[in-house]
PDB file of C-alpha atoms in Angstrom:
ATOM      1  CA  UNK A   1      -3.687  81.473  -7.329  1.00  0.00           C
ATOM      2  CA  UNK A   2      -6.870  80.298  -9.005  1.00  0.00           C
ATOM      3  CA  UNK A   3      -5.711  81.629 -12.394  1.00  0.00           C
ATOM      4  CA  UNK A   4      -2.345  79.832 -12.138  1.00  0.00           C
ATOM      5  CA  UNK A   5      -3.994  76.536 -11.333  1.00  0.00           C
ATOM      6  CA  UNK A   6      -6.310  76.875 -14.312  1.00  0.00           C
ATOM      7  CA  UNK A   7      -3.378  77.481 -16.679  1.00  0.00           C
ATOM      8  CA  UNK A   8      -1.494  74.423 -15.426  1.00  0.00           C
ATOM      9  CA  UNK A   9      -4.555  72.261 -15.884  1.00  0.00           C
ATOM     10  CA  UNK A  10      -4.824  73.235 -19.556  1.00  0.00           C
ATOM     11  CA  UNK A  11      -1.230  72.342 -20.488  1.00  0.00           C
ATOM     12  CA  UNK A  12      -1.673  68.546 -20.766  1.00  0.00           C
ATOM     13  CA  UNK A  13      -4.834  69.002 -22.791  1.00  0.00           C
ATOM     14  CA  UNK A  14      -2.984  71.087 -25.369  1.00  0.00           C
ATOM     15  CA  UNK A  15      -0.143  68.569 -25.503  1.00  0.00           C
ATOM     16  CA  UNK A  16      -2.502  65.659 -26.152  1.00  0.00           C
ATOM     17  CA  UNK A  17      -4.182  67.594 -28.918  1.00  0.00           C
ATOM     18  CA  UNK A  18      -0.843  68.168 -30.650  1.00  0.00           C
ATOM     19  CA  UNK A  19       0.070  64.505 -30.409  1.00  0.00           C
ATOM     20  CA  UNK A  20      -3.235  63.433 -31.910  1.00  0.00           C
ATOM     21  CA  UNK A  21      -2.863  65.771 -34.904  1.00  0.00           C
ATOM     22  CA  UNK A  22       0.833  65.493 -35.725  1.00  0.00           C
ATOM     23  CA  UNK A  23       1.917  61.956 -34.719  1.00  0.00           C
ATOM     24  CA  UNK A  24       0.395  59.087 -36.722  1.00  0.00           C
ATOM     25  CA  UNK A  25      -0.552  55.924 -34.871  1.00  0.00           C
ATOM     26  CA  UNK A  26       1.834  53.032 -35.657  1.00  0.00           C
ATOM     27  CA  UNK A  27      -0.138  49.803 -36.140  1.00  0.00           C
ATOM     28  CA  UNK A  28       1.362  46.363 -35.429  1.00  0.00           C
ATOM     29  CA  UNK A  29       2.678  44.490 -38.465  1.00  0.00           C
ATOM     30  CA  UNK A  30       0.338  41.732 -39.590  1.00  0.00           C
ATOM     31  CA  UNK A  31       1.574  38.618 -41.429  1.00  0.00           C
ATOM     32  CA  UNK A  32       5.216  39.639 -41.348  1.00  0.00           C
ATOM     33  CA  UNK A  33       7.347  37.600 -43.763  1.00  0.00           C
ATOM     34  CA  UNK A  34       9.295  34.633 -42.423  1.00  0.00           C
ATOM     35  CA  UNK A  35      12.419  33.299 -44.083  1.00  0.00           C
ATOM     36  CA  UNK A  36      12.442  29.540 -44.633  1.00  0.00           C
ATOM     37  CA  UNK A  37      15.429  27.412 -45.640  1.00  0.00           C
ATOM     38  CA  UNK A  38      15.100  23.820 -46.913  1.00  0.00           C
ATOM     39  CA  UNK A  39      17.515  21.215 -48.233  1.00  0.00           C
ATOM     40  CA  UNK A  40      16.440  19.920 -51.643  1.00  0.00           C
ATOM     41  CA  UNK A  41      17.862  16.497 -52.519  1.00  0.00           C
ATOM     42  CA  UNK A  42      17.930  16.184 -56.301  1.00  0.00           C
ATOM     43  CA  UNK A  43      18.534  12.390 -56.077  1.00  0.00           C
ATOM     44  CA  UNK A  44      21.182  10.602 -58.127  1.00  0.00           C
ATOM     45  CA  UNK A  45      20.460  11.993 -61.609  1.00  0.00           C
ATOM     46  CA  UNK A  46      18.674  15.244 -60.813  1.00  0.00           C
ATOM     47  CA  UNK A  47      19.807  18.685 -61.947  1.00  0.00           C
ATOM     48  CA  UNK A  48      18.989  22.214 -60.788  1.00  0.00           C
ATOM     49  CA  UNK A  49      19.311  24.802 -63.562  1.00  0.00           C
ATOM     50  CA  UNK A  50      21.337  22.231 -65.481  1.00  0.00           C
ATOM     51  CA  UNK A  51      23.833  21.581 -62.684  1.00  0.00           C
ATOM     52  CA  UNK A  52      24.228  19.045 -59.915  1.00  0.00           C
ATOM     53  CA  UNK A  53      24.071  20.068 -56.270  1.00  0.00           C
ATOM     54  CA  UNK A  54      26.658  19.607 -53.552  1.00  0.00           C
ATOM     55  CA  UNK A  55      27.259  16.788 -51.072  1.00  0.00           C
ATOM     56  CA  UNK A  56      26.327  17.629 -47.482  1.00  0.00           C
ATOM     57  CA  UNK A  57      28.548  15.452 -45.302  1.00  0.00           C
ATOM     58  CA  UNK A  58      26.961  16.724 -42.101  1.00  0.00           C
ATOM     59  CA  UNK A  59      23.502  15.521 -43.176  1.00  0.00           C
ATOM     60  CA  UNK A  60      24.845  12.553 -45.200  1.00  0.00           C
ATOM     61  CA  UNK A  61      23.138  13.856 -48.344  1.00  0.00           C
ATOM     62  CA  UNK A  62      24.325  13.734 -51.952  1.00  0.00           C
ATOM     63  CA  UNK A  63      23.410  16.081 -54.791  1.00  0.00           C
ATOM     64  CA  UNK A  64      21.609  18.618 -52.575  1.00  0.00           C
ATOM     65  CA  UNK A  65      20.950  22.347 -52.829  1.00  0.00           C
ATOM     66  CA  UNK A  66      19.829  24.793 -50.155  1.00  0.00           C
ATOM     67  CA  UNK A  67      16.738  26.748 -51.164  1.00  0.00           C
ATOM     68  CA  UNK A  68      15.694  29.867 -49.224  1.00  0.00           C
ATOM     69  CA  UNK A  69      12.508  31.906 -49.499  1.00  0.00           C
ATOM     70  CA  UNK A  70       9.554  33.247 -47.582  1.00  0.00           C
ATOM     71  CA  UNK A  71       6.426  31.504 -46.348  1.00  0.00           C
ATOM     72  CA  UNK A  72       4.147  30.967 -49.345  1.00  0.00           C
ATOM     73  CA  UNK A  73       6.904  30.983 -51.971  1.00  0.00           C
ATOM     74  CA  UNK A  74       6.660  28.194 -54.541  1.00  0.00           C
ATOM     75  CA  UNK A  75       9.284  25.478 -54.477  1.00  0.00           C
ATOM     76  CA  UNK A  76      11.374  24.931 -57.629  1.00  0.00           C
ATOM     77  CA  UNK A  77       9.387  23.160 -60.346  1.00  0.00           C
ATOM     78  CA  UNK A  78      10.026  21.243 -63.570  1.00  0.00           C
ATOM     79  CA  UNK A  79      11.253  24.413 -65.295  1.00  0.00           C
ATOM     80  CA  UNK A  80      14.475  24.312 -63.244  1.00  0.00           C
ATOM     81  CA  UNK A  81      14.565  20.730 -61.902  1.00  0.00           C
ATOM     82  CA  UNK A  82      15.456  18.198 -64.605  1.00  0.00           C
ATOM     83  CA  UNK A  83      17.147  14.805 -64.964  1.00  0.00           C
ATOM     84  CA  UNK A  84      20.088  13.450 -66.902  1.00  0.00           C
ATOM     85  CA  UNK A  85      18.002  10.332 -67.692  1.00  0.00           C
ATOM     86  CA  UNK A  86      15.915  10.322 -70.876  1.00  0.00           C
ATOM     87  CA  UNK A  87      12.109  10.376 -70.519  1.00  0.00           C
ATOM     88  CA  UNK A  88      12.327  11.258 -66.815  1.00  0.00           C
ATOM     89  CA  UNK A  89      10.595  14.452 -65.605  1.00  0.00           C
ATOM     90  CA  UNK A  90      10.308  16.115 -62.201  1.00  0.00           C
ATOM     91  CA  UNK A  91       6.852  16.136 -60.564  1.00  0.00           C
ATOM     92  CA  UNK A  92       7.022  17.293 -56.910  1.00  0.00           C
ATOM     93  CA  UNK A  93       8.899  17.376 -53.613  1.00  0.00           C
ATOM     94  CA  UNK A  94       8.508  14.763 -50.869  1.00  0.00           C
ATOM     95  CA  UNK A  95       9.372  15.109 -47.183  1.00  0.00           C
ATOM     96  CA  UNK A  96       8.828  12.860 -44.170  1.00  0.00           C
ATOM     97  CA  UNK A  97       6.634  13.829 -41.215  1.00  0.00           C
ATOM     98  CA  UNK A  98       7.370  13.045 -37.577  1.00  0.00           C
ATOM     99  CA  UNK A  99       6.149   9.481 -38.004  1.00  0.00           C
ATOM    100  CA  UNK A 100       8.290   8.838 -41.058  1.00  0.00           C
ATOM    101  CA  UNK A 101       5.411   9.068 -43.536  1.00  0.00           C
ATOM    102  CA  UNK A 102       5.941  10.810 -46.894  1.00  0.00           C
ATOM    103  CA  UNK A 103       4.149  14.098 -47.596  1.00  0.00           C
ATOM    104  CA  UNK A 104       4.039  16.276 -50.723  1.00  0.00           C
ATOM    105  CA  UNK A 105       5.186  19.913 -50.518  1.00  0.00           C
ATOM    106  CA  UNK A 106       4.455  22.566 -53.159  1.00  0.00           C
ATOM    107  CA  UNK A 107       5.205  25.795 -51.281  1.00  0.00           C
ATOM    108  CA  UNK A 108       7.330  26.880 -48.343  1.00  0.00           C
ATOM    109  CA  UNK A 109       5.555  26.644 -44.993  1.00  0.00           C
ATOM    110  CA  UNK A 110       6.744  27.392 -41.470  1.00  0.00           C
ATOM    111  CA  UNK A 111       6.949  23.712 -40.538  1.00  0.00           C
ATOM    112  CA  UNK A 112       9.290  23.025 -43.471  1.00  0.00           C
ATOM    113  CA  UNK A 113      12.092  25.168 -42.045  1.00  0.00           C
ATOM    114  CA  UNK A 114      15.340  23.142 -42.127  1.00  0.00           C
ATOM    115  CA  UNK A 115      13.464  20.126 -43.543  1.00  0.00           C
ATOM    116  CA  UNK A 116      14.951  17.743 -46.101  1.00  0.00           C
ATOM    117  CA  UNK A 117      12.886  17.414 -49.295  1.00  0.00           C
ATOM    118  CA  UNK A 118      13.447  14.757 -51.960  1.00  0.00           C
ATOM    119  CA  UNK A 119      12.799  15.237 -55.664  1.00  0.00           C
ATOM    120  CA  UNK A 120      10.104  12.977 -57.099  1.00  0.00           C
ATOM    121  CA  UNK A 121      10.478  12.125 -60.794  1.00  0.00           C
ATOM    122  CA  UNK A 122       8.182  10.372 -63.235  1.00  0.00           C
ATOM    123  CA  UNK A 123       9.260   8.131 -66.102  1.00  0.00           C
ATOM    124  CA  UNK A 124       7.471   8.878 -69.385  1.00  0.00           C
ATOM    125  CA  UNK A 125       8.920   5.951 -71.319  1.00  0.00           C
ATOM    126  CA  UNK A 126       7.514   2.438 -71.569  1.00  0.00           C
ATOM    127  CA  UNK A 127       7.913  -0.421 -69.101  1.00  0.00           C
ATOM    128  CA  UNK A 128       7.110  -4.081 -69.453  1.00  0.00           C
ATOM    129  CA  UNK A 129       7.984  -5.235 -72.935  1.00  0.00           C
ATOM    130  CA  UNK A 130       7.353  -8.792 -71.759  1.00  0.00           C
ATOM    131  CA  UNK A 131      10.946  -9.941 -72.129  1.00  0.00           C
ATOM    132  CA  UNK A 132      13.618 -10.136 -69.469  1.00  0.00           C
ATOM    133  CA  UNK A 133      16.333  -7.509 -69.442  1.00  0.00           C
ATOM    134  CA  UNK A 134      18.617  -9.800 -67.483  1.00  0.00           C
ATOM    135  CA  UNK A 135      18.931  -7.134 -64.791  1.00  0.00           C
ATOM    136  CA  UNK A 136      16.875  -6.561 -61.639  1.00  0.00           C
ATOM    137  CA  UNK A 137      15.959  -3.463 -59.686  1.00  0.00           C
ATOM    138  CA  UNK A 138      15.298  -3.456 -55.949  1.00  0.00           C
ATOM    139  CA  UNK A 139      11.755  -2.307 -55.165  1.00  0.00           C
ATOM    140  CA  UNK A 140      10.934  -1.339 -51.581  1.00  0.00           C
ATOM    141  CA  UNK A 141       7.614  -1.166 -49.755  1.00  0.00           C
ATOM    142  CA  UNK A 142       6.794   0.741 -46.563  1.00  0.00           C
ATOM    143  CA  UNK A 143       3.795  -0.612 -44.662  1.00  0.00           C
ATOM    144  CA  UNK A 144       1.822   0.964 -41.767  1.00  0.00           C
ATOM    145  CA  UNK A 145       1.162   0.069 -38.132  1.00  0.00           C
ATOM    146  CA  UNK A 146      -2.362  -1.178 -38.925  1.00  0.00           C
ATOM    147  CA  UNK A 147      -0.974  -3.306 -41.789  1.00  0.00           C
ATOM    148  CA  UNK A 148       1.475  -5.188 -39.566  1.00  0.00           C
ATOM    149  CA  UNK A 149      -0.200  -5.038 -36.143  1.00  0.00           C
ATOM    150  CA  UNK A 150      -0.799  -8.813 -36.184  1.00  0.00           C
ATOM    151  CA  UNK A 151       2.841  -9.338 -37.208  1.00  0.00           C
ATOM    152  CA  UNK A 152       1.667  -9.802 -40.811  1.00  0.00           C
ATOM    153  CA  UNK A 153       4.241  -9.825 -43.561  1.00  0.00           C
ATOM    154  CA  UNK A 154       4.182  -8.384 -47.097  1.00  0.00           C
ATOM    155  CA  UNK A 155       4.169 -10.140 -50.463  1.00  0.00           C
ATOM    156  CA  UNK A 156       4.387  -8.742 -53.973  1.00  0.00           C
ATOM    157  CA  UNK A 157       2.278  -9.616 -57.003  1.00  0.00           C
ATOM    158  CA  UNK A 158       3.601  -8.568 -60.442  1.00  0.00           C
ATOM    159  CA  UNK A 159       2.011  -8.932 -63.849  1.00  0.00           C
ATOM    160  CA  UNK A 160       2.145  -7.697 -67.432  1.00  0.00           C
ATOM    161  CA  UNK A 161      -1.006  -6.002 -68.735  1.00  0.00           C
ATOM    162  CA  UNK A 162       0.072  -6.759 -72.303  1.00  0.00           C
ATOM    163  CA  UNK A 163       0.594 -10.468 -71.662  1.00  0.00           C
ATOM    164  CA  UNK A 164      -1.576 -12.042 -68.970  1.00  0.00           C
ATOM    165  CA  UNK A 165       0.651 -15.118 -68.879  1.00  0.00           C
ATOM    166  CA  UNK A 166       3.490 -13.085 -67.392  1.00  0.00           C
ATOM    167  CA  UNK A 167       3.227 -12.998 -63.577  1.00  0.00           C
ATOM    168  CA  UNK A 168       5.803 -13.527 -60.847  1.00  0.00           C
ATOM    169  CA  UNK A 169       3.556 -15.947 -58.905  1.00  0.00           C
ATOM    170  CA  UNK A 170      -0.089 -16.674 -58.266  1.00  0.00           C
ATOM    171  CA  UNK A 171      -1.881 -14.039 -56.184  1.00  0.00           C
ATOM    172  CA  UNK A 172      -1.041 -12.875 -53.500  1.00  0.00           C
ATOM    173  CA  UNK A 173       2.467 -13.189 -54.960  1.00  0.00           C
ATOM    174  CA  UNK A 174       5.854 -13.890 -53.445  1.00  0.00           C
ATOM    175  CA  UNK A 175       7.075 -12.930 -49.989  1.00  0.00           C
ATOM    176  CA  UNK A 176       9.215  -9.810 -49.815  1.00  0.00           C
ATOM    177  CA  UNK A 177      12.420  -9.621 -47.797  1.00  0.00           C
ATOM    178  CA  UNK A 178      12.078  -7.821 -44.472  1.00  0.00           C
ATOM    179  CA  UNK A 179      14.564  -4.932 -44.270  1.00  0.00           C
ATOM    180  CA  UNK A 180      13.870  -3.351 -40.883  1.00  0.00           C
ATOM    181  CA  UNK A 181      11.226  -2.276 -38.368  1.00  0.00           C
ATOM    182  CA  UNK A 182      10.933   1.385 -37.339  1.00  0.00           C
ATOM    183  CA  UNK A 183       9.101   1.975 -34.021  1.00  0.00           C
ATOM    184  CA  UNK A 184       6.942   5.065 -33.515  1.00  0.00           C
ATOM    185  CA  UNK A 185       4.755   5.352 -30.415  1.00  0.00           C
ATOM    186  CA  UNK A 186       6.291   2.346 -28.690  1.00  0.00           C
ATOM    187  CA  UNK A 187       8.628  -0.531 -29.421  1.00  0.00           C
ATOM    188  CA  UNK A 188       5.679  -2.630 -30.586  1.00  0.00           C
ATOM    189  CA  UNK A 189       4.040   0.004 -32.820  1.00  0.00           C
ATOM    190  CA  UNK A 190       5.607   1.198 -36.063  1.00  0.00           C
ATOM    191  CA  UNK A 191       6.137   0.296 -39.684  1.00  0.00           C
ATOM    192  CA  UNK A 192       8.384  -1.974 -41.751  1.00  0.00           C
ATOM    193  CA  UNK A 193      10.482  -1.714 -44.868  1.00  0.00           C
ATOM    194  CA  UNK A 194      10.382  -4.628 -47.319  1.00  0.00           C
ATOM    195  CA  UNK A 195      12.377  -5.298 -50.498  1.00  0.00           C
ATOM    196  CA  UNK A 196      12.161  -7.425 -53.647  1.00  0.00           C
ATOM    197  CA  UNK A 197      14.275  -7.779 -56.807  1.00  0.00           C
ATOM    198  CA  UNK A 198      12.199  -7.003 -59.924  1.00  0.00           C
ATOM    199  CA  UNK A 199      12.986  -7.415 -63.616  1.00  0.00           C
ATOM    200  CA  UNK A 200      11.248  -4.295 -64.951  1.00  0.00           C
ATOM    201  CA  UNK A 201      11.387  -5.609 -68.497  1.00  0.00           C
ATOM    202  CA  UNK A 202       8.848  -8.298 -67.618  1.00  0.00           C
ATOM    203  CA  UNK A 203       6.105  -6.472 -65.732  1.00  0.00           C
ATOM    204  CA  UNK A 204       3.890  -3.422 -66.082  1.00  0.00           C
ATOM    205  CA  UNK A 205       1.946  -3.517 -62.783  1.00  0.00           C
ATOM    206  CA  UNK A 206       2.383  -4.404 -59.134  1.00  0.00           C
ATOM    207  CA  UNK A 207       0.238  -4.998 -56.047  1.00  0.00           C
ATOM    208  CA  UNK A 208       1.667  -5.225 -52.538  1.00  0.00           C
ATOM    209  CA  UNK A 209      -0.318  -7.658 -50.390  1.00  0.00           C
ATOM    210  CA  UNK A 210      -0.577  -8.326 -46.673  1.00  0.00           C
ATOM    211  CA  UNK A 211      -0.019 -12.014 -45.981  1.00  0.00           C
ATOM    212  CA  UNK A 212      -0.069 -14.274 -42.950  1.00  0.00           C
ATOM    213  CA  UNK A 213       2.849 -14.221 -40.549  1.00  0.00           C
ATOM    214  CA  UNK A 214       4.044 -17.733 -41.364  1.00  0.00           C
ATOM    215  CA  UNK A 215       2.790 -18.091 -44.942  1.00  0.00           C
ATOM    216  CA  UNK A 216       3.689 -15.547 -47.629  1.00  0.00           C
ATOM    217  CA  UNK A 217       1.199 -17.188 -50.028  1.00  0.00           C
ATOM    218  CA  UNK A 218      -1.822 -16.787 -47.693  1.00  0.00           C
ATOM    219  CA  UNK A 219      -3.682 -13.514 -48.315  1.00  0.00           C
ATOM    220  CA  UNK A 220      -4.558 -11.574 -45.128  1.00  0.00           C
ATOM    221  CA  UNK A 221      -7.366  -9.315 -46.413  1.00  0.00           C
ATOM    222  CA  UNK A 222      -5.361  -6.164 -47.233  1.00  0.00           C
ATOM    223  CA  UNK A 223      -3.574  -4.999 -50.358  1.00  0.00           C
ATOM    224  CA  UNK A 224      -2.660  -1.885 -52.297  1.00  0.00           C
ATOM    225  CA  UNK A 225      -4.478  -0.621 -55.349  1.00  0.00           C
ATOM    226  CA  UNK A 226      -3.216  -1.719 -58.780  1.00  0.00           C
ATOM    227  CA  UNK A 227      -0.022   0.266 -59.351  1.00  0.00           C
ATOM    228  CA  UNK A 228       1.582   0.989 -62.714  1.00  0.00           C
ATOM    229  CA  UNK A 229       5.327   0.505 -62.495  1.00  0.00           C
ATOM    230  CA  UNK A 230       5.753   3.401 -64.896  1.00  0.00           C
ATOM    231  CA  UNK A 231       4.379   5.731 -62.199  1.00  0.00           C
ATOM    232  CA  UNK A 232       7.440   5.201 -60.030  1.00  0.00           C
ATOM    233  CA  UNK A 233       9.753   7.332 -62.179  1.00  0.00           C
ATOM    234  CA  UNK A 234      13.247   6.944 -60.745  1.00  0.00           C
ATOM    235  CA  UNK A 235      11.904   6.226 -57.260  1.00  0.00           C
ATOM    236  CA  UNK A 236      12.265   2.815 -55.671  1.00  0.00           C
ATOM    237  CA  UNK A 237       9.768   2.635 -52.785  1.00  0.00           C
ATOM    238  CA  UNK A 238       5.978   2.581 -52.521  1.00  0.00           C
ATOM    239  CA  UNK A 239       4.672   3.880 -49.184  1.00  0.00           C
ATOM    240  CA  UNK A 240       1.193   3.535 -47.730  1.00  0.00           C
ATOM    241  CA  UNK A 241      -0.510   6.927 -47.344  1.00  0.00           C
ATOM    242  CA  UNK A 242      -3.823   5.928 -45.741  1.00  0.00           C
ATOM    243  CA  UNK A 243      -3.361   5.724 -41.974  1.00  0.00           C
ATOM    244  CA  UNK A 244      -6.704   4.028 -41.271  1.00  0.00           C
ATOM    245  CA  UNK A 245      -7.333   0.323 -41.692  1.00  0.00           C
ATOM    246  CA  UNK A 246      -8.564  -0.471 -45.201  1.00  0.00           C
ATOM    247  CA  UNK A 247      -9.270  -4.026 -46.248  1.00  0.00           C
ATOM    248  CA  UNK A 248     -10.310  -5.678 -49.506  1.00  0.00           C
ATOM    249  CA  UNK A 249     -10.989  -3.820 -52.755  1.00  0.00           C
ATOM    250  CA  UNK A 250     -10.057  -1.397 -54.179  1.00  0.00           C
ATOM    251  CA  UNK A 251      -7.063  -1.446 -51.851  1.00  0.00           C
ATOM    252  CA  UNK A 252      -4.993   1.054 -49.901  1.00  0.00           C
ATOM    253  CA  UNK A 253      -3.376   3.952 -51.751  1.00  0.00           C
ATOM    254  CA  UNK A 254       0.200   5.172 -51.465  1.00  0.00           C
ATOM    255  CA  UNK A 255       2.924   7.200 -53.093  1.00  0.00           C
ATOM    256  CA  UNK A 256       6.244   6.444 -54.761  1.00  0.00           C
ATOM    257  CA  UNK A 257       9.254   7.854 -52.965  1.00  0.00           C
ATOM    258  CA  UNK A 258      12.905   6.966 -52.444  1.00  0.00           C
ATOM    259  CA  UNK A 259      14.369   4.556 -49.914  1.00  0.00           C
ATOM    260  CA  UNK A 260      17.857   5.710 -48.990  1.00  0.00           C
ATOM    261  CA  UNK A 261      18.747   2.996 -46.506  1.00  0.00           C
ATOM    262  CA  UNK A 262      18.686   5.332 -43.494  1.00  0.00           C
TER     263      UNK A 262
END
């Protein structure tokens, strides 16, 4: 009986030895790829590989393509994204975060899955010849909660760097038209959209200014940096990027993007 017990005790040891030698250990996969899909809005005159996109009725988007890749893949660049408008070139993609603020995206990331990205173009021609074109373009401005927390409004100051006599009004400019208020954390906290009709043939630069609630000509200690109108490309809205309060010079920075009326 002792010999039989000894033989049985050795069997599992032999089996383990065979497993160790002949069966490789399978390690867990690290950094497995993740497929990301985004909707790229080419805007009105944009092209992708020389062609326009499709309309997405479900998302209420025009001229859009669906782009799919893996985390880390580069988004389409100026080599494939072009415009039907002369002197207009693609620069980057813009999307809106949870608070409605614009962000720039260069590559696919996990948090971009199913996001809507808008093409940002830059105009390489010349603005501001100093003479009226007879036509106006609607320029929009998106403020921030700290900008309007005292119910302040927004004015616009326009001038021509080539002719200092050409301005739309004395600083801080003329009051912009309030479009709508978008709440974020509560009904009393959020940001506003403002609009103004601009003759782009007259001006080369713009500053958006914070003005008193009841007086659009009374400066309220906050403004944007000096902005070249040529930097807007085909976009129509300047949005504040800095989320912290910033008063006086040199002014708060922002980014040109597109107001779609949503």
